[in-house]
Coordinates of C-alpha atoms in Angstrom, one line a residue:
M63 CA 9.0 17.6 -16.9
A64 CA 11.2 19.0 -14.1
S65 CA 12.5 16.8 -11.2
R66 CA 10.5 19.0 -8.7
F67 CA 7.3 20.9 -8.8
N68 CA 7.7 24.6 -9.0
E69 CA 4.7 25.2 -6.7
E70 CA 2.9 23.2 -4.0
P71 CA 2.8 19.5 -4.9
P72 CA -0.6 18.3 -6.1
E73 CA -2.7 15.8 -4.2
Y74 CA -1.6 12.9 -6.3
A75 CA 1.9 13.4 -4.9
E76 CA 0.8 11.8 -1.7
V77 CA 3.2 9.1 -0.4
A78 CA 2.2 6.2 1.9
L79 CA 3.9 3.3 3.6
N80 CA 2.0 0.1 3.1
V81 CA 2.6 -2.5 5.8
Y82 CA 2.1 -6.3 5.5
E83 CA 2.6 -9.2 7.9
L84 CA 5.5 -11.0 6.3
H85 CA 5.2 -14.5 5.0
Y86 CA 8.0 -17.1 4.9
T87 CA 9.7 -16.3 8.2
G88 CA 9.7 -19.8 9.7
T89 CA 11.7 -20.3 12.9
V90 CA 13.0 -16.7 12.9
G91 CA 9.4 -15.3 13.1
L92 CA 8.7 -17.6 16.1
L93 CA 11.7 -16.3 17.9
V94 CA 11.6 -12.5 17.2
G95 CA 7.8 -12.0 16.9
R96 CA 5.8 -10.3 14.2
L97 CA 7.8 -9.3 11.1
Y98 CA 6.6 -6.7 8.6
H99 CA 7.1 -6.4 4.9
V100 CA 6.7 -2.7 3.7
G101 CA 6.5 -0.8 0.5
I102 CA 6.4 2.8 -0.5
E103 CA 3.3 3.8 -2.4
V104 CA 4.0 6.8 -4.7
Y105 CA 2.5 7.8 -8.0
W106 CA 0.1 4.9 -8.5
L107 CA 2.6 2.1 -7.7
E108 CA 4.2 0.5 -4.7
W109 CA 8.0 0.0 -4.5
S110 CA 9.9 -2.3 -2.3
F111 CA 13.0 -4.5 -2.0
G112 CA 13.3 -8.3 -1.8
A113 CA 15.7 -11.2 -2.5
G114 CA 16.5 -12.2 -6.1
D115 CA 18.7 -14.5 -8.1
D116 CA 20.7 -11.7 -9.6
W117 CA 20.6 -8.0 -10.4
T118 CA 18.4 -5.5 -8.5
G119 CA 15.9 -6.5 -5.8
V120 CA 13.9 -3.3 -6.2
F121 CA 10.5 -4.1 -7.6
P122 CA 7.0 -2.5 -8.1
C123 CA 3.6 -3.9 -7.5
Q124 CA 0.0 -2.6 -7.5
P125 CA -0.5 -0.7 -4.2
K126 CA -1.5 -2.9 -1.3
Q127 CA -1.2 -6.0 -3.5
S128 CA 2.3 -7.4 -2.6
S129 CA 2.6 -11.2 -2.7
L130 CA 5.1 -11.1 0.2
G131 CA 2.7 -10.7 3.0
T132 CA -0.8 -10.0 4.2
F133 CA -1.8 -6.3 4.0
L134 CA -2.3 -4.7 7.4
E135 CA -2.5 -0.9 7.0
S136 CA -1.4 2.1 5.1
V137 CA 0.5 5.0 6.8
P138 CA 0.4 8.4 5.2
L139 CA 3.9 10.0 4.9
G140 CA 2.9 13.3 3.3
R141 CA 3.5 14.7 -0.2
T142 CA 6.7 14.6 -2.1
S143 CA 8.0 17.6 -4.0
F144 CA 9.4 15.4 -6.7
T145 CA 7.5 14.9 -9.9
P146 CA 6.7 11.4 -11.3
R147 CA 9.8 11.6 -13.5
G148 CA 11.9 12.8 -10.6
V149 CA 10.8 9.8 -8.5
L150 CA 11.6 7.4 -11.3
D151 CA 15.1 9.0 -11.5
I152 CA 15.5 8.4 -7.7
L153 CA 14.5 4.7 -8.2
R154 CA 16.8 4.4 -11.2
Q155 CA 19.7 5.5 -8.9
L156 CA 18.7 3.1 -6.1
R157 CA 18.2 0.0 -8.3
P158 CA 21.9 -0.9 -8.8
L159 CA 22.6 -0.2 -5.1
W160 CA 20.0 -2.6 -3.8
L161 CA 20.8 -6.1 -5.2
G162 CA 18.6 -9.1 -4.8
P163 CA 21.4 -11.5 -3.7
E164 CA 22.4 -9.1 -0.9
Y165 CA 19.0 -9.3 0.8
Q166 CA 19.0 -10.2 4.5
L167 CA 15.9 -10.6 6.5
L168 CA 17.0 -8.5 9.5
S169 CA 19.9 -6.4 8.3
H170 CA 19.4 -5.5 4.6
N171 CA 15.7 -5.7 3.9
C172 CA 12.6 -3.9 2.7
Q173 CA 12.3 -1.8 5.9
I174 CA 15.8 -0.3 5.4
F175 CA 15.1 0.3 1.7
C176 CA 11.8 2.1 2.4
T177 CA 13.6 4.2 5.1
K178 CA 16.1 5.3 2.5
L179 CA 13.5 5.9 -0.2
A180 CA 11.4 8.0 2.2
E181 CA 14.4 10.1 2.9
R182 CA 15.1 10.6 -0.8
L183 CA 11.5 11.6 -1.4
E184 CA 11.8 14.1 1.5
V185 CA 8.6 12.9 3.3
H186 CA 7.9 11.7 6.9
P187 CA 10.2 8.9 8.1
V188 CA 9.1 5.2 8.4
P189 CA 7.4 4.9 11.9
D190 CA 9.4 3.5 14.8
W191 CA 6.9 0.7 15.4
V192 CA 7.6 -0.8 11.9
L193 CA 11.4 -0.8 12.7
E194 CA 11.2 -2.2 16.2
T195 CA 12.1 -5.8 15.4
L196 CA 14.9 -4.6 13.1
R197 CA 16.4 -2.5 15.9
R198 CA 16.2 -5.3 18.4
F199 CA 17.5 -8.2 16.3
G200 CA 19.1 -6.7 13.1
S201 CA 22.7 -5.9 12.3
G202 CA 24.9 -4.5 15.1
P203 CA 26.4 -5.6 18.4
E204 CA 23.0 -6.6 19.9
S205 CA 21.9 -8.7 16.9
N206 CA 22.9 -12.1 18.4
G207 CA 23.7 -13.3 14.9
V208 CA 20.1 -13.5 13.7
S209 CA 20.8 -11.2 10.8
T210 CA 22.9 -13.7 9.0
I211 CA 19.8 -15.9 8.4
K212 CA 18.6 -15.4 4.8
P213 CA 15.2 -16.8 3.9
Q214 CA 13.8 -16.2 0.4
A215 CA 11.6 -13.2 1.2
R216 CA 11.1 -12.4 -2.5
P217 CA 8.4 -12.0 -5.1
S218 CA 8.4 -14.8 -7.6
V219 CA 8.9 -14.2 -11.4
V220 CA 5.3 -15.3 -11.8
A221 CA 4.1 -12.7 -9.3
L222 CA 6.0 -10.0 -11.0
A223 CA 4.9 -10.9 -14.5
G224 CA 1.3 -11.2 -13.4
G225 CA 1.4 -8.0 -11.5
S226 CA 2.8 -6.1 -14.5
A227 CA -0.2 -7.1 -16.7
A228 CA -1.9 -4.0 -15.3
F229 CA 0.9 -1.8 -16.9
G230 CA 0.6 -3.3 -20.4
N231 CA 1.0 -6.6 -22.1
E232 CA 2.2 -9.5 -19.9
P233 CA 6.0 -9.9 -20.5
K234 CA 7.2 -13.2 -22.0
I235 CA 10.0 -14.3 -19.7
P236 CA 11.9 -17.6 -19.8
D237 CA 11.8 -19.6 -16.6
G238 CA 14.5 -18.7 -14.1
E239 CA 15.6 -15.5 -15.8
W240 CA 15.1 -13.2 -12.8
A241 CA 17.0 -10.2 -14.2
A242 CA 15.0 -10.3 -17.4
A243 CA 11.8 -10.4 -15.5
V244 CA 12.8 -7.4 -13.3
E245 CA 13.9 -5.3 -16.3
E246 CA 10.7 -6.1 -18.2
V247 CA 8.6 -5.0 -15.2
W248 CA 10.8 -1.9 -14.7
E249 CA 10.2 -0.7 -18.2
Q250 CA 6.5 -1.3 -18.1
A251 CA 6.3 0.4 -14.6
Q252 CA 8.0 3.5 -16.0
G253 CA 5.6 3.7 -18.9
Y254 CA 2.6 3.2 -16.6
V255 CA 3.7 6.0 -14.2
L256 CA 4.4 8.5 -17.0
D257 CA 1.2 7.7 -18.8
R258 CA -0.8 8.3 -15.5
A259 CA 1.2 11.5 -14.9
A260 CA 0.4 12.8 -18.4
E261 CA -3.3 11.9 -17.8
A262 CA -3.1 13.8 -14.5
E263 CA -1.5 16.9 -16.1
N264 CA -4.0 17.0 -19.0
S265 CA -6.9 16.7 -16.6
S266 CA -7.3 20.2 -15.2
R267 CA -8.4 18.9 -11.7
F268 CA -8.9 15.7 -9.8
E269 CA -9.0 14.8 -6.2
D270 CA -8.4 11.5 -4.3
V271 CA -11.0 10.7 -1.8
F272 CA -11.3 7.7 0.6
L273 CA -13.9 5.7 2.4
E274 CA -13.1 3.4 5.4
L275 CA -16.0 1.2 6.4
I276 CA -16.1 -1.1 9.4
H277 CA -18.3 -4.2 9.0
S278 CA -19.3 -7.4 10.8
A279 CA -19.7 -9.5 7.6
D280 CA -17.8 -12.7 6.8
E281 CA -14.2 -11.7 5.8
G282 CA -14.2 -14.3 3.0
L283 CA -17.4 -12.8 1.5
V284 CA -15.9 -9.3 1.6
R285 CA -12.7 -10.4 -0.1
V286 CA -14.9 -11.8 -3.0
L287 CA -17.1 -8.7 -3.2
S288 CA -14.0 -6.4 -3.2
K289 CA -13.2 -7.8 -6.6
D290 CA -16.7 -7.7 -8.0
K291 CA -17.4 -5.0 -10.6
A292 CA -21.1 -4.8 -9.7
F293 CA -20.2 -4.2 -6.1
H294 CA -17.7 -1.5 -7.2
G295 CA -20.4 0.2 -9.3
L296 CA -22.8 0.1 -6.3
F297 CA -20.3 2.0 -4.1
N298 CA -19.4 4.4 -6.9
Q299 CA -23.0 5.3 -7.6
A300 CA -23.9 5.8 -3.9
V301 CA -20.9 8.0 -3.2
G302 CA -21.6 10.0 -6.4
E303 CA -25.2 10.5 -5.3
V304 CA -24.3 11.8 -1.9
L305 CA -21.6 14.1 -3.2
D306 CA -23.8 15.2 -6.2
V307 CA -21.2 14.0 -8.6
G308 CA -21.8 12.0 -11.8
T309 CA -20.2 8.6 -12.6
E310 CA -19.9 9.0 -16.4
K311 CA -16.7 10.4 -18.0
S312 CA -18.9 12.5 -20.3
E313 CA -20.0 14.6 -17.3
E314 CA -18.1 17.8 -16.2
V315 CA -17.5 16.4 -12.7
W316 CA -17.5 12.6 -12.4
L317 CA -16.4 10.0 -9.8
E318 CA -14.2 6.9 -10.5
L319 CA -13.7 4.0 -8.0
R320 CA -10.0 3.0 -8.2
Y321 CA -9.7 0.2 -5.7
M322 CA -11.2 -1.8 -2.8
A323 CA -9.0 -3.4 -0.2
P324 CA -10.4 -5.6 2.6
V325 CA -8.3 -5.4 5.8
A326 CA -9.6 -7.6 8.7
N327 CA -13.1 -6.1 9.5
C328 CA -12.4 -2.9 7.5
L329 CA -13.1 -2.2 3.8
L330 CA -10.8 0.5 2.3
V331 CA -12.2 2.2 -0.8
G332 CA -10.2 4.7 -2.9
L333 CA -12.0 7.0 -5.4
I334 CA -11.1 9.9 -7.7
I335 CA -13.2 13.0 -8.4
H336 CA -12.4 14.3 -11.9
A337 CA -13.4 17.7 -13.2
S338 CA -13.2 18.9 -16.8
E339 CA -11.7 22.2 -17.9
D340 CA -15.2 23.5 -18.5
D341 CA -16.4 23.0 -14.9
D342 CA -16.7 26.3 -13.0
D343 CA -17.9 24.8 -9.7
E344 CA -16.1 25.3 -6.4
W345 CA -12.9 23.2 -6.1
P346 CA -12.1 21.0 -4.3
H347 CA -15.6 19.6 -4.6
P348 CA -17.6 20.3 -1.5
K349 CA -17.8 17.5 1.1
L350 CA -20.1 16.6 3.9
P351 CA -19.2 16.1 7.6
L352 CA -18.7 12.4 8.5
Q353 CA -22.1 12.0 10.3
D354 CA -24.0 13.7 7.5
F355 CA -22.3 11.7 4.8
Q356 CA -23.0 8.4 6.7
E357 CA -26.7 9.2 7.1
A358 CA -27.1 9.8 3.4
F359 CA -24.7 7.1 2.2
F360 CA -26.2 3.9 3.6
P361 CA -29.7 4.6 2.3
A362 CA -28.2 5.4 -1.1
L363 CA -26.2 2.2 -1.0
K364 CA -29.2 0.0 -0.2
K365 CA -31.8 1.4 -2.6
S366 CA -30.0 0.2 -5.7
R367 CA -31.3 -3.0 -7.5
V368 CA -27.8 -4.4 -7.3
A369 CA -28.1 -4.3 -3.5
Q370 CA -30.8 -7.0 -3.7
R371 CA -28.3 -9.6 -4.9
A372 CA -28.0 -12.3 -2.2
D373 CA -24.3 -11.9 -1.4
I374 CA -24.4 -8.1 -1.5
S375 CA -27.5 -8.1 0.6
R376 CA -25.8 -10.2 3.3
F377 CA -23.0 -7.6 3.4
L378 CA -25.4 -4.7 3.7
A379 CA -27.3 -6.5 6.5
S380 CA -24.2 -6.7 8.6
H381 CA -23.3 -3.9 11.1
L382 CA -21.8 -1.1 9.0
H383 CA -20.1 2.0 10.3
L384 CA -18.0 4.6 8.4
I385 CA -14.8 5.9 10.1
T386 CA -13.5 7.9 7.1
A387 CA -15.5 9.8 4.5
P388 CA -14.6 11.8 1.4
G389 CA -12.7 14.9 2.5
M390 CA -11.0 13.2 5.5
S391 CA -7.4 11.9 5.6
R392 CA -7.2 8.2 5.3
F393 CA -6.2 6.4 8.5
G394 CA -6.0 2.7 8.3
R395 CA -5.6 0.8 11.6
R396 CA -2.6 2.8 12.8
V397 CA -1.2 6.2 11.9
E398 CA 1.8 8.3 12.9
S399 CA 1.0 11.6 14.7
S400 CA 3.3 14.5 15.4
A401 CA 3.6 13.1 19.0
G402 CA 4.7 9.6 17.9
P403 CA 2.8 6.4 17.1
L404 CA -1.0 6.7 17.6
E405 CA -2.8 3.4 18.0
I406 CA -6.3 3.3 16.5
H407 CA -8.1 -0.1 16.7
W408 CA -11.6 -0.2 15.5
G409 CA -13.8 -3.2 16.3
P410 CA -12.3 -6.3 17.9
P411 CA -8.7 -5.8 19.2
L412 CA -5.9 -7.2 17.1
P413 CA -4.7 -10.6 18.3
A414 CA -1.6 -10.5 20.5
V415 CA 1.5 -12.1 19.2
H416 CA 2.9 -14.9 21.4
T417 CA 6.1 -16.5 20.3
G418 CA 5.6 -19.4 22.7
V419 CA 9.3 -19.1 23.7
A420 CA 10.5 -17.7 27.0
P421 CA 13.1 -14.9 26.8
R422 CA 15.9 -17.0 28.3
A423 CA 15.0 -19.9 26.0
A424 CA 14.8 -17.6 23.0
L425 CA 18.3 -16.2 23.7
S426 CA 19.7 -19.7 24.0
K427 CA 18.1 -20.7 20.7
L428 CA 19.5 -17.7 19.0
Q429 CA 23.0 -18.4 20.3
Q430 CA 22.6 -22.0 19.0
I431 CA 21.6 -20.8 15.6
R432 CA 24.7 -18.5 15.5
S433 CA 27.0 -21.4 16.5
N434 CA 25.5 -23.6 13.8
L435 CA 26.0 -20.9 11.2
R436 CA 29.6 -20.4 12.2
R437 CA 30.3 -24.1 11.9
R438 CA 28.8 -24.2 8.4
Q439 CA 31.1 -21.3 7.4

């Protein structure tokens, strides 16, 4: 397989930046405001950078499932012209350059790594709003010394091992051997990507489609339902009915639900339409306008016997509204437009971030931290 596609990149070459509200920031988070963890989603996995005991800090996880933060949104960055093998070659080059022990929260972190990876993939850059805190408080003459603080923003060996189970057998890693854990996951991640790539090549056609659904149901209930196979089947069946697509692999055109991700009062659903080599229908498969799809989708969703289950019934009884239907680009809660950051807030506004520290007091505190660090050195 060549490093680049000879023709227009396929739809599965889409790249996205997944954004999380970072955990484990402590006092630094109170002083500088909201901090983001980010990862680049490309070819069925998400790649990022974090602290580690030794060797590389570059690691994969399932898209939108990082253990380092609470998922907020996904920002489309366009398609890469590199093949799956070409992307793995890029990551192989970056791994020895991004070492876990060199991680710094505000000067050598996941945001800088994803900026470099996006450049190498030749897609749109990481949006400015993600990098705002880094530019205000990171390395450089205006950093006020905060960048020397090094909390352990890192995935644990357990998280890596557990996450890799989707790639194959769970690796057997002795406690504390970070390098062994990272290498085991790297090997399985490569196999996973190349297997999926072979599957994509052998399948004559397939298309990623997305649903984004606003709801007023309890967020805890939706988190549980998003992992429920019966709930997945209900959505898959309803979408298939509206698009006139089957849900069995034996059919010439069939629909497969890949994931559900609850984000605040929004439910993101990713599906794939597969077509066999024998299918002569129009491609990409015809879609409906958003309003027409919504009018047909909700009745199809509610008529199934599974919809009568008490917890699913409570979800369907809440206020439901589609903002993205198959055939539309996925949006999430914020996207980057050609004119710059475009704010899109559906439902209740996001809570404002208040540090609880006045600017003058924050500067004084930062200077005190810097002085303490110098004394320790």
